[in-house]
CSV table of C-alpha atoms and ligand atoms in Angstrom, one decimal:
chain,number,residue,atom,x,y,z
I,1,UNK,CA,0.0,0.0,0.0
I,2,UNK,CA,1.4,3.5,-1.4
I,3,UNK,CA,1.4,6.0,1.9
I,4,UNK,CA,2.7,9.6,1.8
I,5,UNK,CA,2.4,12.1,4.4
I,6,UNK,CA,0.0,14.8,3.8
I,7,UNK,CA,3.2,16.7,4.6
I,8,UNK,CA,4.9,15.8,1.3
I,9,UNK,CA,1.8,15.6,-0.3
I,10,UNK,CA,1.7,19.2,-0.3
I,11,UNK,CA,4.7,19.5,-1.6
I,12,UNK,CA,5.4,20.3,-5.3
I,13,UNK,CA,8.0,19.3,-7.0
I,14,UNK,CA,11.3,21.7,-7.6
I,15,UNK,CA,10.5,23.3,-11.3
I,16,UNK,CA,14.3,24.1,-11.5
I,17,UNK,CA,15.3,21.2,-11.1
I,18,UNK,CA,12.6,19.3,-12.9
I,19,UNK,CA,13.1,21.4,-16.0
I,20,UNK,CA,16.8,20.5,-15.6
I,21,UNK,CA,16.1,16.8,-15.4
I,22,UNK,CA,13.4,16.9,-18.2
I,23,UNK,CA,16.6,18.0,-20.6
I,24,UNK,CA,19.2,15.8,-19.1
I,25,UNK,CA,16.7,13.0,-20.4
I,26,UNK,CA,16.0,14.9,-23.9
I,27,UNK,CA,20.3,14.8,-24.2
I,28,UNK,CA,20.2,11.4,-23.3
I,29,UNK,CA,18.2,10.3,-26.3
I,30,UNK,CA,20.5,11.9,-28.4
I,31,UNK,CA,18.8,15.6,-28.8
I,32,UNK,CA,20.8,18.3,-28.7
I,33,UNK,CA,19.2,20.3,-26.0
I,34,UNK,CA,20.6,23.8,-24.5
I,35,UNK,CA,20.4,24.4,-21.2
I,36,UNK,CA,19.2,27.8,-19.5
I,37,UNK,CA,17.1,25.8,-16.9
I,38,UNK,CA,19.0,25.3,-14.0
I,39,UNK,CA,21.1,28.0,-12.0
I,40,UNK,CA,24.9,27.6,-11.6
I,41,UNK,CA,27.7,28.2,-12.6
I,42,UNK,CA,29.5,26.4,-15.2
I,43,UNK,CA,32.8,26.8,-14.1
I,44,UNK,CA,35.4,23.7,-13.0
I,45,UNK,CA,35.5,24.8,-9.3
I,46,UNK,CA,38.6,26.5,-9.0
I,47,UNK,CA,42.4,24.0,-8.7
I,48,UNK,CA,43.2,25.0,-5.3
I,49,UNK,CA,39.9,24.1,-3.9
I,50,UNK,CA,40.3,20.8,-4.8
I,51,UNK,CA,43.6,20.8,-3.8
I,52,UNK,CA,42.1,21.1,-0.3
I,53,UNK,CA,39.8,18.4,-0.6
I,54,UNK,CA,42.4,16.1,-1.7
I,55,UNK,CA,44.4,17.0,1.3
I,56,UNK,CA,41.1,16.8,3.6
I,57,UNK,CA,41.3,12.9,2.5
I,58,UNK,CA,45.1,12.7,2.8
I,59,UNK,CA,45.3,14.0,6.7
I,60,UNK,CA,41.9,11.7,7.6
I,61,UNK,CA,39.4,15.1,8.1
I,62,UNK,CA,37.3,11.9,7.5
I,63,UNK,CA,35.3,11.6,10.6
I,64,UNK,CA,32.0,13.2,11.8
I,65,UNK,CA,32.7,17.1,12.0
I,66,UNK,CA,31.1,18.9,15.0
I,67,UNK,CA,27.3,19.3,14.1
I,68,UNK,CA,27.4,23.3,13.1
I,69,UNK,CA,30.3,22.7,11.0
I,70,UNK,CA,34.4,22.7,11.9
I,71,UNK,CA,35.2,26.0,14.0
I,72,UNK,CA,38.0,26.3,11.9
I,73,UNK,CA,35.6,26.4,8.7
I,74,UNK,CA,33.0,28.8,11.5
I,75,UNK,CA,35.9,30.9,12.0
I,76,UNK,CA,36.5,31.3,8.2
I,77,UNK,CA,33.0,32.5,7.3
I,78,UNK,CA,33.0,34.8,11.0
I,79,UNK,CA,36.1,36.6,9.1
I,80,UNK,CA,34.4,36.6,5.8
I,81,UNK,CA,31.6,39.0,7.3
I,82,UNK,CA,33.5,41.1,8.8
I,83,UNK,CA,35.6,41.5,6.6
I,84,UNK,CA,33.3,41.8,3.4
I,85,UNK,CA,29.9,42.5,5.0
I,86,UNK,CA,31.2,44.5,8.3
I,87,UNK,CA,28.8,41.8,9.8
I,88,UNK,CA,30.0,41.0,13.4
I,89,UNK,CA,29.0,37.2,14.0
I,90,UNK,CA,30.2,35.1,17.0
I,91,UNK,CA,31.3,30.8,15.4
I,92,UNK,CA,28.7,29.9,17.8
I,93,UNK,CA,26.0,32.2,15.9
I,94,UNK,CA,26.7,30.3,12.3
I,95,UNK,CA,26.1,27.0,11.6
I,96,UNK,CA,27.2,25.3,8.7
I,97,UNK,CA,24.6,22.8,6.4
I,98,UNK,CA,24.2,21.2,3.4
I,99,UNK,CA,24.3,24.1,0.8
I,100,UNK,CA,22.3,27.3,1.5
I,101,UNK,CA,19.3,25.3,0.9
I,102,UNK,CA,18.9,23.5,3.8
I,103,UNK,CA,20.1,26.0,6.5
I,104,UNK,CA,17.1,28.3,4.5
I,105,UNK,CA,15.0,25.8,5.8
I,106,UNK,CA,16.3,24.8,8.6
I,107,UNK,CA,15.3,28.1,10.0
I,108,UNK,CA,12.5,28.4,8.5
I,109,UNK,CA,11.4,25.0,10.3
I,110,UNK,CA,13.0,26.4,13.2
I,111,UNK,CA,10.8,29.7,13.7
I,112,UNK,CA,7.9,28.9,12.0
I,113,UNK,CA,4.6,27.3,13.6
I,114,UNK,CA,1.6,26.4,12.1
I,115,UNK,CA,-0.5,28.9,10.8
I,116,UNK,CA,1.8,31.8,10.8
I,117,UNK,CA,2.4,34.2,8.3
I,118,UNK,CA,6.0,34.2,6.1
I,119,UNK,CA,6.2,37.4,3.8
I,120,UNK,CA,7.4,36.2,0.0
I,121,UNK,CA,8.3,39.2,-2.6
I,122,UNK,CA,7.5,37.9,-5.7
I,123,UNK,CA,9.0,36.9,-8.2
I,124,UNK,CA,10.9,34.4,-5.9
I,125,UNK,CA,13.0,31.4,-5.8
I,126,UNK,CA,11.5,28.2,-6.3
I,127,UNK,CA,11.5,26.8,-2.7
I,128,UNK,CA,11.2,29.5,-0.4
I,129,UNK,CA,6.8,29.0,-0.8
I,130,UNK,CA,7.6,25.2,-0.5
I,131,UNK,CA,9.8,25.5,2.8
I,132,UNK,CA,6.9,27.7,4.6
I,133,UNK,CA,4.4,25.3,3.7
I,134,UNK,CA,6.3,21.8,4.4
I,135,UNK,CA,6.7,24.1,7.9
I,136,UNK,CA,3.2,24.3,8.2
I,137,UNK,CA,3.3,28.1,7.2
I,138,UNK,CA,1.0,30.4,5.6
I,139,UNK,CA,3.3,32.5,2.9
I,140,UNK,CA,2.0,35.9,2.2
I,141,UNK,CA,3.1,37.3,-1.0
I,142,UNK,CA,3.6,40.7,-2.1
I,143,UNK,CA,3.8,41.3,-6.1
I,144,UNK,CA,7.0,42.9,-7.6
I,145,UNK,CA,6.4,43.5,-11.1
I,146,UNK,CA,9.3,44.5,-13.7
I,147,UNK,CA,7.6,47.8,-13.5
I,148,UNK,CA,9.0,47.8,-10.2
I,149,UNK,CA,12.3,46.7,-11.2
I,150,UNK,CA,11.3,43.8,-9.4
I,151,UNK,CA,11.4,44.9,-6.0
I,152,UNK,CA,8.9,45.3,-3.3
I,153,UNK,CA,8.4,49.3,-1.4
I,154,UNK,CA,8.9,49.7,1.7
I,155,UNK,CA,4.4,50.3,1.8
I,156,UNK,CA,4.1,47.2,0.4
I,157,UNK,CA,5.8,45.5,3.2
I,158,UNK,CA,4.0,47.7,5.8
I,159,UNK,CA,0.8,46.5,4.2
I,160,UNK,CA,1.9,42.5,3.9
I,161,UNK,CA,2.6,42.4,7.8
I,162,UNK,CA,0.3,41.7,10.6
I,163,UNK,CA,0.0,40.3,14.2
I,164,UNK,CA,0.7,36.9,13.2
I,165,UNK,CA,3.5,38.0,10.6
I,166,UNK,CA,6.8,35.9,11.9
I,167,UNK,CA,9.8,36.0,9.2
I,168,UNK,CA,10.0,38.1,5.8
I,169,UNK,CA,12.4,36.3,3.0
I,170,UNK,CA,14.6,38.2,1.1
I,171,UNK,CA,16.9,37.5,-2.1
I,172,UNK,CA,19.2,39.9,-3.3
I,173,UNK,CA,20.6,40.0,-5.8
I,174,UNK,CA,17.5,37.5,-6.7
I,175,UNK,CA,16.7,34.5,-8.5
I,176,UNK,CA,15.0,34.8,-10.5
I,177,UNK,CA,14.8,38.2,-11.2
I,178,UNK,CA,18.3,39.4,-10.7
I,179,UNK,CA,17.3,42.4,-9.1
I,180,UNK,CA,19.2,44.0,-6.6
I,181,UNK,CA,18.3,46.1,-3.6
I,182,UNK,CA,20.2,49.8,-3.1
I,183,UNK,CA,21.5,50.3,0.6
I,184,UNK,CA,18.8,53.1,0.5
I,185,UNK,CA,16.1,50.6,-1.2
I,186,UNK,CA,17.1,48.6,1.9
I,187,UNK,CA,17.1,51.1,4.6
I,188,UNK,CA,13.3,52.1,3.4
I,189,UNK,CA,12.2,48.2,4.6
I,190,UNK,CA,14.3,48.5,7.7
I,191,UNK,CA,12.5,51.1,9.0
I,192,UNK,CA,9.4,49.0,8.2
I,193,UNK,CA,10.9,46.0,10.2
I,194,UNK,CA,11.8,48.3,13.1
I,195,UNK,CA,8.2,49.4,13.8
I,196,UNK,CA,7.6,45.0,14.1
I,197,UNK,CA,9.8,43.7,16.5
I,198,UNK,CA,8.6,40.2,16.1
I,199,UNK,CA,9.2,39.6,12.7
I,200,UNK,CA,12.5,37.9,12.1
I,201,UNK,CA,14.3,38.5,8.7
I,202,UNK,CA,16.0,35.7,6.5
I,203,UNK,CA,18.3,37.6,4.3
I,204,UNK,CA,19.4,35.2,1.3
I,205,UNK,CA,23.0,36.2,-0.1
I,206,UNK,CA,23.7,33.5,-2.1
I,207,UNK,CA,24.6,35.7,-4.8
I,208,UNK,CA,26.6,38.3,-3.1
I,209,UNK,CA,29.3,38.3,-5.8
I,210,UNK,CA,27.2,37.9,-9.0
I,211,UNK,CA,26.7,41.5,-8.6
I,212,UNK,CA,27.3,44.3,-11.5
I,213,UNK,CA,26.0,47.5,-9.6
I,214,UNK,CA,29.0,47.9,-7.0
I,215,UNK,CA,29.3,46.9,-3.5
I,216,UNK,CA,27.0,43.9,-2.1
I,217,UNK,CA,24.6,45.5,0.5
I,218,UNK,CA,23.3,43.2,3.3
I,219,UNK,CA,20.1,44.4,5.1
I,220,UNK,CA,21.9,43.1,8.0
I,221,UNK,CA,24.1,46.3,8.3
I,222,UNK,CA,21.2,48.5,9.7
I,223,UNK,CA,21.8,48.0,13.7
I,224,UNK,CA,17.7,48.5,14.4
I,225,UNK,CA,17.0,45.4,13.3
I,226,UNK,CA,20.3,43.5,12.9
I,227,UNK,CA,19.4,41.1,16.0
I,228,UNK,CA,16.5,40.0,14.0
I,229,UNK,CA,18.4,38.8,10.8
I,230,UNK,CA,19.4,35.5,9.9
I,231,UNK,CA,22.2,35.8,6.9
I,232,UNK,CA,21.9,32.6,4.5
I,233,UNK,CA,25.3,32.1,1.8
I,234,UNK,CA,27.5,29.6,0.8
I,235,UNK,CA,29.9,29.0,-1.5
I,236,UNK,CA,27.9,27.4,-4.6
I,237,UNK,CA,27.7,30.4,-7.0
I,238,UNK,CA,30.8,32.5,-5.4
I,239,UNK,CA,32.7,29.5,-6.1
I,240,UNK,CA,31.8,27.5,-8.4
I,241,UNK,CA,30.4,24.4,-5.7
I,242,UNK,CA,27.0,23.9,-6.6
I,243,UNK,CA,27.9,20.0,-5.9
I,244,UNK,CA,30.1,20.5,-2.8
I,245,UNK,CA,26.9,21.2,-1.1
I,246,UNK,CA,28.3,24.0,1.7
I,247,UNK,CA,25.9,26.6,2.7
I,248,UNK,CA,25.6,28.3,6.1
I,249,UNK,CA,23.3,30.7,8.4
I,250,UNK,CA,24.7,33.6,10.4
I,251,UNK,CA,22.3,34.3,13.3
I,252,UNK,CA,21.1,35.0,16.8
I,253,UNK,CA,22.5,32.6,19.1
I,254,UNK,CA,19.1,31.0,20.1
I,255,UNK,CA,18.7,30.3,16.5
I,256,UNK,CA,21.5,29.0,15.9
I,257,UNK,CA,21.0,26.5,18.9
I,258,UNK,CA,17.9,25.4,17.8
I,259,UNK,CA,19.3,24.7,13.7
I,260,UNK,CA,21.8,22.9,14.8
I,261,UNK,CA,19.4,20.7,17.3
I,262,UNK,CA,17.8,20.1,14.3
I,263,UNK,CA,20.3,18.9,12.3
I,264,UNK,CA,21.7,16.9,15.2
I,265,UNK,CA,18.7,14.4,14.9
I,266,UNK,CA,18.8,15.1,11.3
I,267,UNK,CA,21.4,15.0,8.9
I,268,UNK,CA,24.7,15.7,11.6
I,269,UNK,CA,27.6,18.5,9.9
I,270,UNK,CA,27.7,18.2,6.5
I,271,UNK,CA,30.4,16.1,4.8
I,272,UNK,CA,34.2,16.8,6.2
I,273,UNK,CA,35.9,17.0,3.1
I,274,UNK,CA,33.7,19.9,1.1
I,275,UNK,CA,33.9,21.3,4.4
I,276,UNK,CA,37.6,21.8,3.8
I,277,UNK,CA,37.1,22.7,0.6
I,278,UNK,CA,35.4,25.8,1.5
I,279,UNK,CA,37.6,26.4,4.2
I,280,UNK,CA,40.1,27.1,1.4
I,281,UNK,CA,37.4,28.8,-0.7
I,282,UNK,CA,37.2,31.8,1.9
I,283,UNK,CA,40.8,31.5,3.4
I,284,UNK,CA,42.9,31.6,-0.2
I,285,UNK,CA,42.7,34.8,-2.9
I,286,UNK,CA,39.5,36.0,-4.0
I,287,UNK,CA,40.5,36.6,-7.5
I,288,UNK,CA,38.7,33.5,-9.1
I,289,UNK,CA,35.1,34.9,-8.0
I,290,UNK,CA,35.9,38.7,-9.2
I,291,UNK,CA,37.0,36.8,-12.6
I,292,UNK,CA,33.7,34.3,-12.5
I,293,UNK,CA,31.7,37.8,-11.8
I,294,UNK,CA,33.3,39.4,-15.0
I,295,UNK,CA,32.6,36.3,-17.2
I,296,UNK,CA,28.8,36.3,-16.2
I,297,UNK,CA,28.6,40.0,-16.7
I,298,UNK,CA,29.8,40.0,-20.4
I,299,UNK,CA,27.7,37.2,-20.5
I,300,UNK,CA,24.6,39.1,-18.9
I,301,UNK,CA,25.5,41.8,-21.6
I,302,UNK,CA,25.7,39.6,-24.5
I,303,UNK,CA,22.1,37.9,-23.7
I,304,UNK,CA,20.4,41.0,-23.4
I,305,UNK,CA,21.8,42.5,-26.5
I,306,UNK,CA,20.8,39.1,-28.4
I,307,UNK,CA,17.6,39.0,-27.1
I,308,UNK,CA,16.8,42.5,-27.5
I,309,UNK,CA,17.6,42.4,-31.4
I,310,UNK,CA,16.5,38.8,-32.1
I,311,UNK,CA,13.5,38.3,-30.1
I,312,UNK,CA,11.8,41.8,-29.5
I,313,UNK,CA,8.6,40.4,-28.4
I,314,UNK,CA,9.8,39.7,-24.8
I,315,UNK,CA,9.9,42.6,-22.2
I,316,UNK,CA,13.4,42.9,-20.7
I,317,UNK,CA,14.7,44.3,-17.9
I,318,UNK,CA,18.7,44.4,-18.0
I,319,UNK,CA,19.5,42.5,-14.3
I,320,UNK,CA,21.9,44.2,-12.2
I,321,UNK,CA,22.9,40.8,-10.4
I,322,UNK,CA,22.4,36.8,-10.4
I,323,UNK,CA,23.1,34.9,-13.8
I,324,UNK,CA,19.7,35.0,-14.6
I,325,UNK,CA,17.5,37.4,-17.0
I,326,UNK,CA,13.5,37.5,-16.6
I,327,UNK,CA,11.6,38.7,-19.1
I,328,UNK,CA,7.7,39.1,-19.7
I,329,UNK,CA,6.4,36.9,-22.4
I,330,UNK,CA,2.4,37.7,-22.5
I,331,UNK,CA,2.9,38.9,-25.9
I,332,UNK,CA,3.6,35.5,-26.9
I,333,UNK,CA,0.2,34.0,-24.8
I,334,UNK,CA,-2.9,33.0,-27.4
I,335,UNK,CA,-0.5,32.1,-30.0
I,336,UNK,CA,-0.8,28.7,-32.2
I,337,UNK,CA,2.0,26.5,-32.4
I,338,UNK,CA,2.8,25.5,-36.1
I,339,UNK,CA,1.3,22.2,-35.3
I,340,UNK,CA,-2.0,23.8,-34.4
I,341,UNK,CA,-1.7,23.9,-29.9
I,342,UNK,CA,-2.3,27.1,-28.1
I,343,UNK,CA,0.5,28.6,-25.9
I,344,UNK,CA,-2.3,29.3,-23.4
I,345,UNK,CA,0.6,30.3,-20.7
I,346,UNK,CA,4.2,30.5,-19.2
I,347,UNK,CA,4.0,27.1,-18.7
I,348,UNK,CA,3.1,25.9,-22.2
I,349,UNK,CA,5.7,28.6,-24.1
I,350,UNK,CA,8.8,26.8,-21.7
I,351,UNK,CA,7.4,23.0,-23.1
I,352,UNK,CA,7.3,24.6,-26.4
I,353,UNK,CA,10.3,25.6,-26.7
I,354,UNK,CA,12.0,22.8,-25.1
I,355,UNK,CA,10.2,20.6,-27.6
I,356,UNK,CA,10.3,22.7,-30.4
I,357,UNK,CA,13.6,24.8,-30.1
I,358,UNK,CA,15.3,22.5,-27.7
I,359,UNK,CA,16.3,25.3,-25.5
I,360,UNK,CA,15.3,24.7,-21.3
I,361,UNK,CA,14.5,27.7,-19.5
I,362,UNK,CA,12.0,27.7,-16.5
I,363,UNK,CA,8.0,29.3,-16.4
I,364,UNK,CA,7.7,32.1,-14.3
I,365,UNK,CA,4.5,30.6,-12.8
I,366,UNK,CA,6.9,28.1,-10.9
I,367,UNK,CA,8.5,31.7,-9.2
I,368,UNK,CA,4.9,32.8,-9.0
I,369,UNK,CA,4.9,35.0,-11.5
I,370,UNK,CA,2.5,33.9,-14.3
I,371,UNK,CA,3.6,35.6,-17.9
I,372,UNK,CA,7.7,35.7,-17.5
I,373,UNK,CA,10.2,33.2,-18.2
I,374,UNK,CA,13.3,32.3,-16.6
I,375,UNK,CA,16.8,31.8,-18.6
I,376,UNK,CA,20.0,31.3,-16.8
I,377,UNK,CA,23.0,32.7,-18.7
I,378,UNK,CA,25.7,30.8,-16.5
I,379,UNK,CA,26.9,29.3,-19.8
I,380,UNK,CA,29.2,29.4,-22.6
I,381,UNK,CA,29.1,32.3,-25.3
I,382,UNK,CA,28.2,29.8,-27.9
I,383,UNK,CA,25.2,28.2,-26.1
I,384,UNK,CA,23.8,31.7,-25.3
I,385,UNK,CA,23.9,32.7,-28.9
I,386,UNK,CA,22.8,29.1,-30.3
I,387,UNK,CA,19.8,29.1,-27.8
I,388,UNK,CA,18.6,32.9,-28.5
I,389,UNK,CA,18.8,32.0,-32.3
I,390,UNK,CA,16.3,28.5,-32.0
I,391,UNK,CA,14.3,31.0,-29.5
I,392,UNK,CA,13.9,33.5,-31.9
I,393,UNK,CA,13.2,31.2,-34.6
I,394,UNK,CA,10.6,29.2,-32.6
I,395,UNK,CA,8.7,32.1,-31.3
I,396,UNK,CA,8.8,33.4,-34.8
I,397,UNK,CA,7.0,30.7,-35.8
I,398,UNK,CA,4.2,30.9,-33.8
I,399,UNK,CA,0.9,32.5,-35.4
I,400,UNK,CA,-2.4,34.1,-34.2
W,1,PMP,N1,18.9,30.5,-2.7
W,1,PMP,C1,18.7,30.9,-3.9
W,1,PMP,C2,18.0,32.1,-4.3
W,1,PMP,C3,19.2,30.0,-5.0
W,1,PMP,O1,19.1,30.4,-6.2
W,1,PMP,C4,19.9,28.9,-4.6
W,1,PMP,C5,20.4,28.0,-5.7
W,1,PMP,N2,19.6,26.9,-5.9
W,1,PMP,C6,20.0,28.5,-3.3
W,1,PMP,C7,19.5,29.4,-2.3
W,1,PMP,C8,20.6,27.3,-2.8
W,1,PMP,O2,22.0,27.2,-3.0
W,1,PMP,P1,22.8,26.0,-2.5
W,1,PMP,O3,21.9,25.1,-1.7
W,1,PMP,O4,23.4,25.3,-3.7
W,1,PMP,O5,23.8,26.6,-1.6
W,2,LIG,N1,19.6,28.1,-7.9
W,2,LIG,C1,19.4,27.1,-8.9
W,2,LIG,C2,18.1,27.4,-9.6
W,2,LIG,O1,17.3,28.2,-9.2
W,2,LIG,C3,19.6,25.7,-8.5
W,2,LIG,C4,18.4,24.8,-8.6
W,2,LIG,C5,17.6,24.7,-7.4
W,2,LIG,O2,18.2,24.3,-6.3
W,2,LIG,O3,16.5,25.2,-7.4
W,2,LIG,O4,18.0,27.0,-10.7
């Protein structure tokens, strides 16, 4: 007899990661898909990374780590947020996980009864609804349209909060969008937060460094409300480790407790080796991620530029950060396909074209936002242009 939890039940599926596997199987039969699915990075993770790892092996760091992570790895990040962030943390306020998706839901599980309310900007990433609702959670979303630039006021987040309001989660730069948040932009929702003293704030900074507007401002920094945030990062997209799986949370003590409580009975520290691994990543030079951020930036430039002159039916807005680019596709919605099927929404123009063009990207309805699509340029030169070419061509062919 088949019996799943009510708690998964209510779970959907990860569309990134779905729309990834759907074109791993379509290369597999021999069809030559591009991908612009799945976020990361497609950079080898850089030589002296590995190094470490190798020597991790070599000097037996093969036993259990302490359950937040190795304080020498603790002590590593601690450094990194002063020293980049001027973030003041304490090793026993960050605990270390398995990539920053599971310390994002670790406290999320941690601070987040049934029935109350988790403030989502949207656009957002994939999993952030999912997490509040596997918590038992109610999200509570407030629309960011690109005539916003994607970014929620300060007035919207006044209006979104109430008595039973418990955590806001916030992504910049974001994915999907690739917006990114000014210090002022910032400041303006502080002061929101600082009027609600019970509402904790889960700050995701995964992309820190994928940033082409300047400095990477953390809402941490403003000192009203700096007890209340939780700082999520890792080293996936900085670094090139998507598969390492190192992410961490930077916190109030109590909160930190209580994560790594949970992932004492759960999952234990993550693996000793990657943990070494990003030891090295935020002890050695930082020159491989200012040259990873210049690669996707000519990349973000070259995307928009092709896009722009081949396919000027999508609505663009040029991203200021992340490696991914969001435009508005409604244009393209009531259109027949050549063999006679209505692109009726997000949804159906990503299976077209992954059919029809063999080019992945991800519906915007799976970020809740209905009418965009998501492409991520975190790939070579020569896939970008191949895939905007078959785009253009496929949406070209579609007719009223
Ligand atoms: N947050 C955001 C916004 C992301 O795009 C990702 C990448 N999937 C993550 C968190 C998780 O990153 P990881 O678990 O690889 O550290
Ligand atoms: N950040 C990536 C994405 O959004 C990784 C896939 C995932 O974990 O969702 O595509």
């Amino acid at each position: 007899m088949e019996h799943i939890s009510d708690r998964i039940q209510a779970l959907a599926p990860s569309a990134t990661l779905a729309m990834s596997q759907m074109s791993s199987e379509l290369k597999a039969q021999g069809i030559d898909v591009v991908n612009l699915s799945v976020g990361e990075p497609d950079f080898a993770t850089p030589q002296h990374i590995k190094q470490a790892a190798k020597d991790a092996i070599d000097t037996d760091c093969t036993f259990y780590t302490a359950v937040p992570g190795y304080l020498s790895l603790r002590e590593a990040i601690a450094d990194k947020l002063a020293r980049e962030n001027e973030l003041h943390y304490d090793v026993s306020q960050i605990v270390v996980g398995n990539g920053a998706k599971h310390e994002l839901c670790n406290v999320v599980m941690s601070v987040v009864n049934p029935g109350d309310e988790v403030v989502i900007p949207m656009p957002a990433w994939v999993s952030y609804v999912q997490m509040v609702i596997l918590a038992g959670g109610k999200p509570v979303t407030i629309e960011a349209p690109l005539e916003q630039g994607f970014k929620i006021t300060a007035s919207q987040l006044e209006a979104a909060i109430t008595a039973r309001t418990r955590l806001l989660m916030l992504c910049s730069p974001s994915n999907p969008t690739g917006a990114v948040y000014t210090r002022d932009e910032l400041a303006a929702l502080a002061d929101v937060l600082e009027r609600h003293p019970n509402v904790m704030i889960l700050s995701d900074e995964i992309y820190e460094h994928i940033n082409y507007v300047g400095h990477h401002e953390s809402i941490g920094q403003f000192h009203s409300i700096s007890d209340r945030v939780i700082v999520i990062n890792g080293v996936s997209k900085a670094y090139a480790m998507t598969g390492w799986r190192i992410g961490y949370m930077a916190g109030p003590l109590w909160l930190a407790r209580a994560v790594s409580k949970l992932q004492g009975q759960y999952t234990s520290g993550v693996s000793s080796i990657a943990q070494k691994a990003a030891e090295a990543a935020y002890r050695s030079s930082q020159d491989c991620v200012e040259q990873m951020r210049q690669a996707f930036e000519r990349r973000r430039d070259l995307v928009v530029s092709l896009l722009q002159e081949q396919v000027p039916q999508l609505q663009l807005l040029t991203p200021d950060g992340a490696f991914y680019v969001f435009p508005r596709v409604t244009a393209l919605l009531g259109l027949t396909t050549p063999s006679g099927s209505v692109i009726a929404d997000d949804n159906d123009l990503a299976m077209y074209l992954l059919r029809e063009a063999h080019v992945a990207t991800v519906a915007g309805s799976a970020f809740g936002a209905p009418g965009y699509l998501r492409l991520s340029y975190a790939t070579s030169d020569d896939n970008l242009r191949e895939a905007v070419k078959r785009i253009a061509v496929a949406v070209n062919a579609l007719k009223q």
